[in-house]
Every structure is written in C-alpha cells, then in structure tokens.
Coordinates of C-alpha atoms in Angstrom, one line a residue:
M1 CA 6.6 15.2 -10.0
T2 CA 4.3 11.4 -8.5
F3 CA 1.1 12.6 -9.3
A4 CA 2.0 14.2 -12.3
A5 CA 3.6 11.1 -14.5
L6 CA 0.2 9.0 -12.9
A7 CA -2.3 11.7 -14.2
D8 CA -1.2 10.6 -17.6
P9 CA -3.7 7.3 -18.4
T10 CA -0.6 5.2 -20.9
R11 CA 2.1 6.3 -17.7
R12 CA -0.3 4.7 -15.6
A13 CA -1.2 1.7 -18.2
M14 CA 2.6 1.1 -18.7
L15 CA 3.8 1.2 -15.2
V16 CA 0.5 -2.1 -15.2
Q17 CA 2.6 -3.6 -17.9
L18 CA 6.4 -3.7 -15.8
R19 CA 4.5 -4.1 -12.7
R20 CA 4.6 -8.0 -14.1
G21 CA 8.0 -7.2 -14.7
E22 CA 10.7 -5.5 -16.8
R23 CA 10.2 -4.4 -20.2
S24 CA 11.8 -3.4 -23.5
I25 CA 10.7 0.1 -24.6
G26 CA 9.3 -1.8 -27.9
E27 CA 7.0 -4.1 -25.8
L28 CA 5.7 -1.0 -23.9
A29 CA 4.5 1.0 -26.6
A30 CA 3.4 -1.7 -28.5
P31 CA -0.4 -2.3 -27.2
F32 CA -1.2 1.6 -27.9
A33 CA 0.2 2.0 -31.2
M34 CA 2.5 4.2 -30.3
S35 CA 6.5 4.7 -32.2
F36 CA 9.0 3.9 -30.2
A37 CA 9.9 7.7 -29.5
G38 CA 7.0 8.7 -27.7
A39 CA 7.1 6.1 -25.6
A40 CA 10.4 7.0 -24.6
K41 CA 8.6 10.4 -24.0
H42 CA 5.9 8.4 -22.0
L43 CA 9.4 6.0 -19.8
G44 CA 10.7 9.6 -19.6
V45 CA 8.4 11.7 -17.5
L46 CA 7.9 7.8 -15.2
E47 CA 11.7 8.3 -15.4
R48 CA 12.1 11.8 -14.1
A49 CA 9.8 10.5 -10.6
G50 CA 11.5 7.9 -10.2
L51 CA 8.3 5.5 -11.0
V52 CA 10.4 3.6 -13.9
E53 CA 14.5 3.1 -14.3
R54 CA 16.0 1.9 -17.8
R55 CA 18.9 -0.4 -18.0
K56 CA 21.2 -1.7 -21.2
A57 CA 20.9 -5.1 -22.4
G58 CA 22.9 -5.3 -25.8
R59 CA 20.8 -3.0 -28.3
Q60 CA 17.5 -2.5 -25.6
Q61 CA 16.7 -0.6 -23.4
L62 CA 14.8 -2.8 -20.5
C63 CA 12.4 -0.6 -18.4
R64 CA 11.6 -1.8 -14.4
L65 CA 9.6 -0.5 -11.9
R66 CA 10.4 1.2 -8.5
A67 CA 7.6 0.7 -6.3
A68 CA 9.1 3.4 -3.5
P69 CA 7.8 6.2 -5.4
M70 CA 4.4 5.2 -4.8
A71 CA 4.1 4.3 -1.6
E72 CA 4.9 7.6 -1.1
A73 CA 2.2 8.9 -2.7
D74 CA -0.3 6.3 -1.2
A75 CA 0.9 7.4 3.0
W76 CA 0.3 11.0 1.7
L77 CA -3.6 10.0 -0.4
R78 CA -4.9 7.7 2.5
Q79 CA -3.9 11.2 4.8
W80 CA -6.0 12.7 3.0
E81 CA -8.9 9.9 3.1
V82 CA -9.3 9.8 7.1
F83 CA -10.0 13.7 6.3
W84 CA -13.2 12.6 3.7
N85 CA -13.8 10.9 5.2
T86 CA -14.2 12.0 8.6
R87 CA -15.7 14.7 7.1
L88 CA -18.2 12.3 5.3
D89 CA -19.6 11.0 8.4
R90 CA -20.3 14.3 9.8
L91 CA -22.3 14.9 6.6
E92 CA -24.4 11.6 6.8
S93 CA -24.4 11.9 11.0
L94 CA -26.2 16.2 10.2
I95 CA -28.2 14.3 7.0
T96 CA -29.8 11.6 9.9
T97 CA -30.3 14.2 13.0
R98 CA -32.4 16.5 10.5
E99 CA -34.8 13.7 8.7
D100 CA -35.3 12.0 12.4
K101 CA -36.3 15.5 13.2
A102 CA -38.6 16.3 10.1
N103 CA -40.2 12.5 11.1
D104 CA -41.1 13.7 14.2

C-alpha cells in the first residue's frame, strides 16, 4: 500500500510539505490549484497507507506525516540495493576481464 501511495507525484509533493509540520487540506491543495475534494482524495490514499494522520481543529482538518511506513519501505528497498549492487559489480568485473583479454 505504501508504494502505491508514493507512486503519485502529487502525493509525494504533499508528503514533502508535511515534513515541515502540520498543514491543512487547503494548504496542501494550494500548490496544485486543486479542489479541496481532489486534495482530500489524495490524502485518503496517504491515510490508508498509514503515511498521514488527520485531525480536526475547529473547522479545519490538519494533516501530519507518519514516517514509520516510509522507514519500512526504505528497509525493504535497501535489501534490493545490496542485490543489485552485487549484480552490477559482477557485470563490471566481467566486462573488465573481457576488455583486458581483448587488449592482450
């Protein structure tokens, strides 16, 4: 669910805004010239992924970042970083060996 939520550039930009602290839905919508309803839909996706919490403050709905799911996603991605780095190192070694043989 986290990766699906992060797939959209608008949602990623909203998360960047939330890194600086709580924001209202209207504040989150403003940079995109988007309606309240459009922003609320994006925030709903982020909420279901556990990346955002909403609370009411008077008439406003304030949103804040929940970073724990991002840390889990980062940990999962890091295992693949090791995998791909190992593969790319092997490929580089193979290419270097072939180039050395071709130059002899």
